[in-house]
CSV table of C-alpha atoms and ligand atoms in Angstrom, one decimal:
chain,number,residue,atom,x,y,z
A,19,UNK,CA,4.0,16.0,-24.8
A,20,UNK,CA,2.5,14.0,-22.4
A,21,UNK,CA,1.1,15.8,-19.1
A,22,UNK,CA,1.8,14.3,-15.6
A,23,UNK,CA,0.9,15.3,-11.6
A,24,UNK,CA,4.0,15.2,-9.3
A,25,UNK,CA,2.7,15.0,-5.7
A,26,UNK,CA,4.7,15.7,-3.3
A,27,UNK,CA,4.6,13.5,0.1
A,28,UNK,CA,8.2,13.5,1.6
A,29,UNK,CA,10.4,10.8,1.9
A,30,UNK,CA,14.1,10.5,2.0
A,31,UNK,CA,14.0,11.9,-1.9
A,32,UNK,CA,13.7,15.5,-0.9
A,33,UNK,CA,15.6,15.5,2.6
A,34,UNK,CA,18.5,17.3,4.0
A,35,UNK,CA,20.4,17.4,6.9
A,36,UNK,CA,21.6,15.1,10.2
A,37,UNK,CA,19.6,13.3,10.8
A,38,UNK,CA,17.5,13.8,7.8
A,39,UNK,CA,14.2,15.9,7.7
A,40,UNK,CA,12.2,16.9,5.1
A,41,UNK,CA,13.2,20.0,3.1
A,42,UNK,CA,12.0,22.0,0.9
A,43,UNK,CA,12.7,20.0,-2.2
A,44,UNK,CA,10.2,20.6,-4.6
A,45,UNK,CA,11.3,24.2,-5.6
A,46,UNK,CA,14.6,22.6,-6.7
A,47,UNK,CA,13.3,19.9,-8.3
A,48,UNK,CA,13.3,20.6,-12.0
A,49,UNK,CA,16.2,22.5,-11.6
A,50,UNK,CA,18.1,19.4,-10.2
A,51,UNK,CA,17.3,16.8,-12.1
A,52,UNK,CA,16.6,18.6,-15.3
A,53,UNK,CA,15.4,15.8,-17.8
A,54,UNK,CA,12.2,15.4,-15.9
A,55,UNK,CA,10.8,18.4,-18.0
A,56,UNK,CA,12.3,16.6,-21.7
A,57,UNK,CA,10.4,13.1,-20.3
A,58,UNK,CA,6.9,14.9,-19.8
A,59,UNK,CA,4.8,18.0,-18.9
A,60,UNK,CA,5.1,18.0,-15.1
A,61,UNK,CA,2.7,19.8,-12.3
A,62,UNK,CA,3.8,19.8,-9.1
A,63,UNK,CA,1.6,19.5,-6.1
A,64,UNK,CA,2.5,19.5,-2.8
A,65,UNK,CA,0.3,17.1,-0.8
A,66,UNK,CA,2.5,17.1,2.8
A,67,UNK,CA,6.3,17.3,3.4
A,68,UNK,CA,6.9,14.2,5.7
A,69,UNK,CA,8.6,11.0,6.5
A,70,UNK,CA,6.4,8.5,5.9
A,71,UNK,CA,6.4,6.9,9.1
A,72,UNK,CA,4.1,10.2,9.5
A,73,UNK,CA,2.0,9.4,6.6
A,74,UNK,CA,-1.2,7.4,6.9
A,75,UNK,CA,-5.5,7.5,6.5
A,76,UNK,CA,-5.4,11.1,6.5
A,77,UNK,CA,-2.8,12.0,3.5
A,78,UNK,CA,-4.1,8.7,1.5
A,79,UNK,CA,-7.3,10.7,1.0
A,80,UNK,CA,-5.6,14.2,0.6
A,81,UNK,CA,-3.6,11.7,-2.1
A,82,UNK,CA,-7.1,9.9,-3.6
A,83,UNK,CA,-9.1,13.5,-3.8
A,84,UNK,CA,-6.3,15.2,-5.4
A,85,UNK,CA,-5.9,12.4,-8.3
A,86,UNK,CA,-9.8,12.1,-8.5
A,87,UNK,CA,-10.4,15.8,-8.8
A,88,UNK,CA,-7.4,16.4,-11.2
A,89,UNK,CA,-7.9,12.8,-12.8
A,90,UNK,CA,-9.1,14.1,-16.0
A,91,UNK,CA,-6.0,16.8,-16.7
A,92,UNK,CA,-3.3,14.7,-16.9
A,93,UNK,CA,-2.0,11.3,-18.7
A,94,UNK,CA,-0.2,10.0,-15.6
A,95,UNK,CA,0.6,10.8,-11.7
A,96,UNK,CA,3.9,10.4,-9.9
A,97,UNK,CA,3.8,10.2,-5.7
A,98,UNK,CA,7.0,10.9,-4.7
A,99,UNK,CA,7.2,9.0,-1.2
A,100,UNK,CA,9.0,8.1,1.7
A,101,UNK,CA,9.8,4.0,1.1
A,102,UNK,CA,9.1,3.3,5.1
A,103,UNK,CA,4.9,3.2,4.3
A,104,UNK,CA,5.0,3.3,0.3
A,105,UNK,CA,3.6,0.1,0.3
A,106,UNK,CA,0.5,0.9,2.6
A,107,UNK,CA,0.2,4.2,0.4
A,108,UNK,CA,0.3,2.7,-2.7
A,109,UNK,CA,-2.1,-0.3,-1.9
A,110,UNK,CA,-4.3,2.2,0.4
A,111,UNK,CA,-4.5,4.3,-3.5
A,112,UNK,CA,-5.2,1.2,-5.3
A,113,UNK,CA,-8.7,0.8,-3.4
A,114,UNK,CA,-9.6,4.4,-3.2
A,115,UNK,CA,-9.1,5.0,-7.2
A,116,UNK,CA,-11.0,1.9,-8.2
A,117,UNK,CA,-11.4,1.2,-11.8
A,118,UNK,CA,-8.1,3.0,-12.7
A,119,UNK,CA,-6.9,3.8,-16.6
A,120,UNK,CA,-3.9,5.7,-15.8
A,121,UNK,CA,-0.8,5.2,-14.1
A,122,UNK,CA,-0.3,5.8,-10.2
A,123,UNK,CA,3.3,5.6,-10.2
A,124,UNK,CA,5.2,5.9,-6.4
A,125,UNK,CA,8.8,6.4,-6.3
A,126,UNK,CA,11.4,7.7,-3.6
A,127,UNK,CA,14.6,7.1,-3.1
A,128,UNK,CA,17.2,5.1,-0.5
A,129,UNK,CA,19.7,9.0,-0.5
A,130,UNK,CA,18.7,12.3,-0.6
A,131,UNK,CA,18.3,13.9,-4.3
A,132,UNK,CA,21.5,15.7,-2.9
A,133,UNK,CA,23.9,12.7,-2.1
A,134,UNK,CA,26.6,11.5,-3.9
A,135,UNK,CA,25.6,8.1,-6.2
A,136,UNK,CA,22.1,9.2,-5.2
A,137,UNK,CA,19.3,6.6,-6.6
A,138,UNK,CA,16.6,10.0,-6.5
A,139,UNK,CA,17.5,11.1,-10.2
A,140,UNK,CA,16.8,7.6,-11.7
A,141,UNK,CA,13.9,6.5,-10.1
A,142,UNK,CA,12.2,10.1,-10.2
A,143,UNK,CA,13.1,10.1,-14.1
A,144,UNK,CA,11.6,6.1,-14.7
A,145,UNK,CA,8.8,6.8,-12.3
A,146,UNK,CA,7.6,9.9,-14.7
A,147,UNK,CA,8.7,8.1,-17.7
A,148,UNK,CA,6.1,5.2,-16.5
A,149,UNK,CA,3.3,7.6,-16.0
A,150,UNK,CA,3.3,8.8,-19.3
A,151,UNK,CA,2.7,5.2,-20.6
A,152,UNK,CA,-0.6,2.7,-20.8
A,153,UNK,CA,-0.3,1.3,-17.2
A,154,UNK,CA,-3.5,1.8,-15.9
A,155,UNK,CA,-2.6,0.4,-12.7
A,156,UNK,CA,-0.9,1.8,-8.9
A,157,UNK,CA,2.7,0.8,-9.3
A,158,UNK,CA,6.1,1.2,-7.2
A,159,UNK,CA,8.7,2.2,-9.1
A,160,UNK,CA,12.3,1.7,-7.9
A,161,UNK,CA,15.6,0.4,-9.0
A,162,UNK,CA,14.4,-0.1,-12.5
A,163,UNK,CA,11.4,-2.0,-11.6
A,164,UNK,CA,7.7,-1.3,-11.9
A,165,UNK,CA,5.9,-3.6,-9.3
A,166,UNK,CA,2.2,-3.9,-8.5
A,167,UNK,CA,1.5,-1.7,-6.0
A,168,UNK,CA,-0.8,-3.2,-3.2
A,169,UNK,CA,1.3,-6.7,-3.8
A,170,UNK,CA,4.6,-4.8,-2.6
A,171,UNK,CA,6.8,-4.8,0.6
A,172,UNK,CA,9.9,-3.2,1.7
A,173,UNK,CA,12.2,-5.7,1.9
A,174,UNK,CA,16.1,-4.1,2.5
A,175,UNK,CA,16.5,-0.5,4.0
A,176,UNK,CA,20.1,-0.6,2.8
A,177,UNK,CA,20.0,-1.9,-1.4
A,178,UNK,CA,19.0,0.3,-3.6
A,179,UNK,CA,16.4,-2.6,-4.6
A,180,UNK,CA,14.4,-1.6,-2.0
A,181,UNK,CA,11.2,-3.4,-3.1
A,182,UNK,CA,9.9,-6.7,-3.9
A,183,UNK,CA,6.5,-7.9,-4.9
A,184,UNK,CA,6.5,-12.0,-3.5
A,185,UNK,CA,4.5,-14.2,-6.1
A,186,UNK,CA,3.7,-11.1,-8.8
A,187,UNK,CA,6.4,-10.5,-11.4
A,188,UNK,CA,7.5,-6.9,-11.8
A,189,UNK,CA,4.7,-5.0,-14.3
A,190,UNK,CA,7.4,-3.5,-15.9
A,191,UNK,CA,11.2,-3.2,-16.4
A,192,UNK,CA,13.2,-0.5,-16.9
A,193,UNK,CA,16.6,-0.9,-18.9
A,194,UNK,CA,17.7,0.5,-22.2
A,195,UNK,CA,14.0,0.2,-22.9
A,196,UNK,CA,11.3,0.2,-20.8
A,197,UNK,CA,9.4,-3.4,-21.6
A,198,UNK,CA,5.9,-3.3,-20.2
A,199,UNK,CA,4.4,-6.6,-19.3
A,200,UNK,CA,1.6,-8.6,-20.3
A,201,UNK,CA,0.1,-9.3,-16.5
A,202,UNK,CA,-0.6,-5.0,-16.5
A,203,UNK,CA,-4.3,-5.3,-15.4
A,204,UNK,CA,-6.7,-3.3,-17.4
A,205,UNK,CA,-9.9,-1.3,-15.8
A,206,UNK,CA,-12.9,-3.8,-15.8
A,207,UNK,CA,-14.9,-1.0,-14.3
A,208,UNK,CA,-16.0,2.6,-14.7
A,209,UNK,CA,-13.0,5.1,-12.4
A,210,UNK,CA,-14.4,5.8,-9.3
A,211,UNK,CA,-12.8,7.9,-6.8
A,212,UNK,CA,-13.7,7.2,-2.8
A,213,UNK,CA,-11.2,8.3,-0.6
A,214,UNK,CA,-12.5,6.7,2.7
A,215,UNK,CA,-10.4,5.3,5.2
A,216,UNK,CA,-11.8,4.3,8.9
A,217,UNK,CA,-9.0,4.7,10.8
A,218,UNK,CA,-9.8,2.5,13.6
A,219,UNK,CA,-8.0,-0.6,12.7
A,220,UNK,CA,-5.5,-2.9,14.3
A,221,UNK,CA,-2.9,-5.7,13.7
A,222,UNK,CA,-2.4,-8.5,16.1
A,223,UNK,CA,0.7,-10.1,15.0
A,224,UNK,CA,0.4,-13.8,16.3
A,225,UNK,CA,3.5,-15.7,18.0
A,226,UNK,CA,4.3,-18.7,20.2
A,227,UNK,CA,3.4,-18.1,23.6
A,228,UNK,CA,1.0,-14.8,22.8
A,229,UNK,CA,-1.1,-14.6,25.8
A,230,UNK,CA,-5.1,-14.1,24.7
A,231,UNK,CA,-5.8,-11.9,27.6
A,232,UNK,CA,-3.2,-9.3,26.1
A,233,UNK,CA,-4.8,-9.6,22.6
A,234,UNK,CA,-8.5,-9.3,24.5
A,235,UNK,CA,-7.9,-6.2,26.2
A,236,UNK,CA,-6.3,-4.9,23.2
A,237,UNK,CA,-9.8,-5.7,21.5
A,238,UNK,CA,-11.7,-4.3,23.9
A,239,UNK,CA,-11.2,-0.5,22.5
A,240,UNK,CA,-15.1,0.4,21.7
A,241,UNK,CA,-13.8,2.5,18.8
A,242,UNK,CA,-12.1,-0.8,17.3
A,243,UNK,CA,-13.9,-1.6,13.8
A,244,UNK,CA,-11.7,-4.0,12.6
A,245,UNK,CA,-8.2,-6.1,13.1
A,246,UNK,CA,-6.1,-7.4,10.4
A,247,UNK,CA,-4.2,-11.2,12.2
A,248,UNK,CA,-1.0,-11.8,10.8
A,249,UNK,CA,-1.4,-15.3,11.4
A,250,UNK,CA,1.2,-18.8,11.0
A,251,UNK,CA,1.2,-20.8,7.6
A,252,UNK,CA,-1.9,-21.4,5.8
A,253,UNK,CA,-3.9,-19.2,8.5
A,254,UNK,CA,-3.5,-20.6,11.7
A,255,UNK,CA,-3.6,-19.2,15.2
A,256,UNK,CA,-3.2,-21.7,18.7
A,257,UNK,CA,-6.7,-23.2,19.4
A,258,UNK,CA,-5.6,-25.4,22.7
A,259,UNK,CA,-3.1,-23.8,25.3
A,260,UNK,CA,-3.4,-19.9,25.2
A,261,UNK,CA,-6.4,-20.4,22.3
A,262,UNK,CA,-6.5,-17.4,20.4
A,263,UNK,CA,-9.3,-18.5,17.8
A,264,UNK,CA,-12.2,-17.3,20.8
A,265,UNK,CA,-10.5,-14.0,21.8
A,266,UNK,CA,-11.5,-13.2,17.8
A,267,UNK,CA,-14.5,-15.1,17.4
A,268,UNK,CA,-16.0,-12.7,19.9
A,269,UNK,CA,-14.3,-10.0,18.5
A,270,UNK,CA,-16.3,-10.9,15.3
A,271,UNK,CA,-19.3,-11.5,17.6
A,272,UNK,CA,-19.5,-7.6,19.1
A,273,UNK,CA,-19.2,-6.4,15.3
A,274,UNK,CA,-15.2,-5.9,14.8
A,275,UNK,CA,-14.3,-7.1,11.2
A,276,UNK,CA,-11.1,-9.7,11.5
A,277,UNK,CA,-9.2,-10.3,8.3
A,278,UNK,CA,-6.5,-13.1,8.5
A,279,UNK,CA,-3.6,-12.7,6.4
A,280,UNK,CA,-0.3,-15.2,6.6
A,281,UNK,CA,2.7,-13.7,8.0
A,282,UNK,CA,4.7,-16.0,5.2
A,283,UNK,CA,3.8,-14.8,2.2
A,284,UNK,CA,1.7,-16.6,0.9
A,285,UNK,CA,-2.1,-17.8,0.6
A,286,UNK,CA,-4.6,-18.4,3.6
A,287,UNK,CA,-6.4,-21.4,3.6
A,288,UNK,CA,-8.9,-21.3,6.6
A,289,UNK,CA,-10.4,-24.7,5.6
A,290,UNK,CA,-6.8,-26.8,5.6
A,291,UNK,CA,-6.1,-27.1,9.4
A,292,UNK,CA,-8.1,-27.8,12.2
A,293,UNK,CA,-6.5,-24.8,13.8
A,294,UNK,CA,-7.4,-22.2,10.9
A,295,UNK,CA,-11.4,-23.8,10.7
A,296,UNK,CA,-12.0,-22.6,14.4
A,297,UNK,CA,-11.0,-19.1,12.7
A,298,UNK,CA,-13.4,-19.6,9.6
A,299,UNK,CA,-16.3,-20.7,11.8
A,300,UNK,CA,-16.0,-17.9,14.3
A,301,UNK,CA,-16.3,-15.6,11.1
A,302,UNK,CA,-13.0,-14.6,10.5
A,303,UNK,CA,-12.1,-13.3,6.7
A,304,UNK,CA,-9.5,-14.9,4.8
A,305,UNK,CA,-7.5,-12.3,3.0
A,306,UNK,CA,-5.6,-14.5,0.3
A,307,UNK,CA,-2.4,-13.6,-0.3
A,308,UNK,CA,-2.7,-10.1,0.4
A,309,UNK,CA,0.3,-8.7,2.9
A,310,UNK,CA,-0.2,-6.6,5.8
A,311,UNK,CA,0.9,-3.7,3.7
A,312,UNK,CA,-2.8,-4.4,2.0
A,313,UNK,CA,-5.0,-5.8,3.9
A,314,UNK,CA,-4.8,-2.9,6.4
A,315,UNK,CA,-5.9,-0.4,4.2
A,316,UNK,CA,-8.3,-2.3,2.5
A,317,UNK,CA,-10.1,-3.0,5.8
A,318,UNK,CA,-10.0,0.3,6.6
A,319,UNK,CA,-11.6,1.1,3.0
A,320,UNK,CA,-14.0,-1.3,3.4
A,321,UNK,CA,-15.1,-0.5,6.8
A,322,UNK,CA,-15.4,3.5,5.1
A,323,UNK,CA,-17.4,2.4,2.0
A,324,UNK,CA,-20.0,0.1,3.6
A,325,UNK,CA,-22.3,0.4,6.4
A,326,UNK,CA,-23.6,-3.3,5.8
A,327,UNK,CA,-21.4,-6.0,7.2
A,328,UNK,CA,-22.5,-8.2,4.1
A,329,UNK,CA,-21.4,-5.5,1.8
A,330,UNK,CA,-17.9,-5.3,3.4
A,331,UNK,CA,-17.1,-8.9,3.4
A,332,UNK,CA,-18.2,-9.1,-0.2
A,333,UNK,CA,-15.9,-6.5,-0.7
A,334,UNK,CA,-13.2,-7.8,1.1
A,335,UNK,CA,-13.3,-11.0,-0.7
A,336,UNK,CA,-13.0,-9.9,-3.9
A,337,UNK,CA,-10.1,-8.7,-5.6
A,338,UNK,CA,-10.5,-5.0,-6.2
A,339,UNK,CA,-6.6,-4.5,-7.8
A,340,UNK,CA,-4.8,-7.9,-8.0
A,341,UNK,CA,-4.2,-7.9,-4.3
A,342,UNK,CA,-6.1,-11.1,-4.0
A,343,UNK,CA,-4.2,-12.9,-6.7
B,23,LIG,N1,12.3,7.3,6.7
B,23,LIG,C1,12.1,7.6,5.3
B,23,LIG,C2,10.7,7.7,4.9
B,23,LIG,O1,10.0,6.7,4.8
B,23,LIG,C3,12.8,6.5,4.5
B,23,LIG,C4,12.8,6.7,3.0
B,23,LIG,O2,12.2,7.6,2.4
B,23,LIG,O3,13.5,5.9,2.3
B,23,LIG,O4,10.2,8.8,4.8
């Protein structure tokens, strides 16, 4: 029988109560949803007990060190997960394990293990029946869908589809079979393990009428390394009344990496407009199509694994796990 790592994060799954807080889930866990044992051999390890909106740099590498060091004992790891930051998890994962042949598979649930019609049993059953199958890759699985992990969002609090993954078809789906797809990326380099994550990271989220000055002061902070701009469209920001392009350019200037990422879901461009090439020449990065939900914790990766500004914006621009694709 295969041999899989639960870890144990928190999340709706494993919560009790009104309003809902974590609980001590994972001693019932096997006894509750008894096929996980007749899918695989399961471990449990308990990494925190929290709701995700808790969960950030410091648990992704508590997450990252426990896969690296355990890496070589098991076929396939589940992360069971609040759905709230899964996304930033599971992308933050996908930079930290580079070079991945096994599955990373995070699951979690939209009701309590507990509730009536609760989704728990199913996903935590697919999400262990993934990890015991070639998917070397950090997935989300939910509502009978493997997605690629740091291409994910949270799109509905309310459906049980609680996940999408705009512009990458699912990896995998999970009906009467589970049909694994042909986009799965394989390893093209040797597993490396470096859970690093400068913490020191901001988002300015650009609208109409955004006043500079508030974005400048915000930029200010001398222990800011980086800022990830959710900018309009291709990659634009306003350049004439209120011009934001300068507040970041000398961000840039004093040594703060700035990644531009589009709030629409799609690609940056930074050489289409006129209003995107004042960001490209003041040395902002584009970030392709990655979401929020990736670029932040790949900037913070980045900023953690190289010293060298050259080094991090090579690394940026490459795609480390499909999250530039
Ligand atoms: N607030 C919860 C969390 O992210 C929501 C969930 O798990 O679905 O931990």
């Amino acid at each position: 029988m295969k041999r899989v790592l639960l870890l144990h994060t928190g999340g709706t799954l494993g919560m009790v109560g009104t309003p809902l807080e974590p609980d001590a889930f994972q001693d019932r866990l096997l006894e509750v949803v008894p096929e996980v044992p007749k899918v695989a051999d399961v471990d449990i390890h308990i990494v925190c007990n929290l709701d995700s909106s808790d969960v950030g740099p410091p648990e992704w590498t508590a997450m990252a060190k426990t896969i690296g060091e355990r890496h070589d004992d098991y076929d396939g790891f589940v992360v069971v997960h609040g759905t709230d930051t899964m996304a930033y998890s599971a992308a933050a994962l996908s930079f930290a394990l580079e070079g991945l042949g096994k599955p990373v598979v995070f699951t979690g649930a939209q009701r309590p293990l507990g509730a009536i019609r609760t989704d728990a049993r199913r996903n935590l059953v697919d999400a262990v029946e993934v990890a015991t199958c070639s998917v070397p890759e950090v997935g989300i699985c939910f509502d009978g869908l493997l997605l690629r992990g740091c291409r994910s969002v949270k799109n509905d609090a309310r459906s049980y589809r609680a996940f999408a993954s705009p512009g990458v078809e699912p990896l995998a789906t999970l009906g009467t079979d589970v049909n694994l797809r042909a986009h799965i990326r394989p390893p093209t380099t040797a597993f490396t393990c470096i859970p690093k994550f400068e913490p020191h990271v901001d988002v300015v989220y650009v609208t109409p009428g955004l006043r500079p000055k508030t974005v400048a002061r915000r930029l200010e902070d001398p222990e800011l390394r980086g800022v990830v701009v959710a900018a309009f469209g291709m990659g634009t920001v306003p350049t004439q009344r209120r011009a934001l392009a300068p507040v970041l350019a000398d961000a840039v200037e004093r040594g703060v990496d700035v990644l531009v990422v589009t709030q629409w879901g799609g690609t940056v461009d930074l050489t289409l407009y006129k209003n995107s090439l004042e960001l490209r020449a003041g040395g902002c990065i584009p970030g392709g199509t990655m979401h929020v939900e990736a670029a932040v914790p790949k900037l913070m990766h980045a900023l953690a694994r190289y010293a060298d500004p050259a080094e991090r914006r090579a690394y940026l621009l490459r795609d480390v796990a499909g999250e530039r694709q």
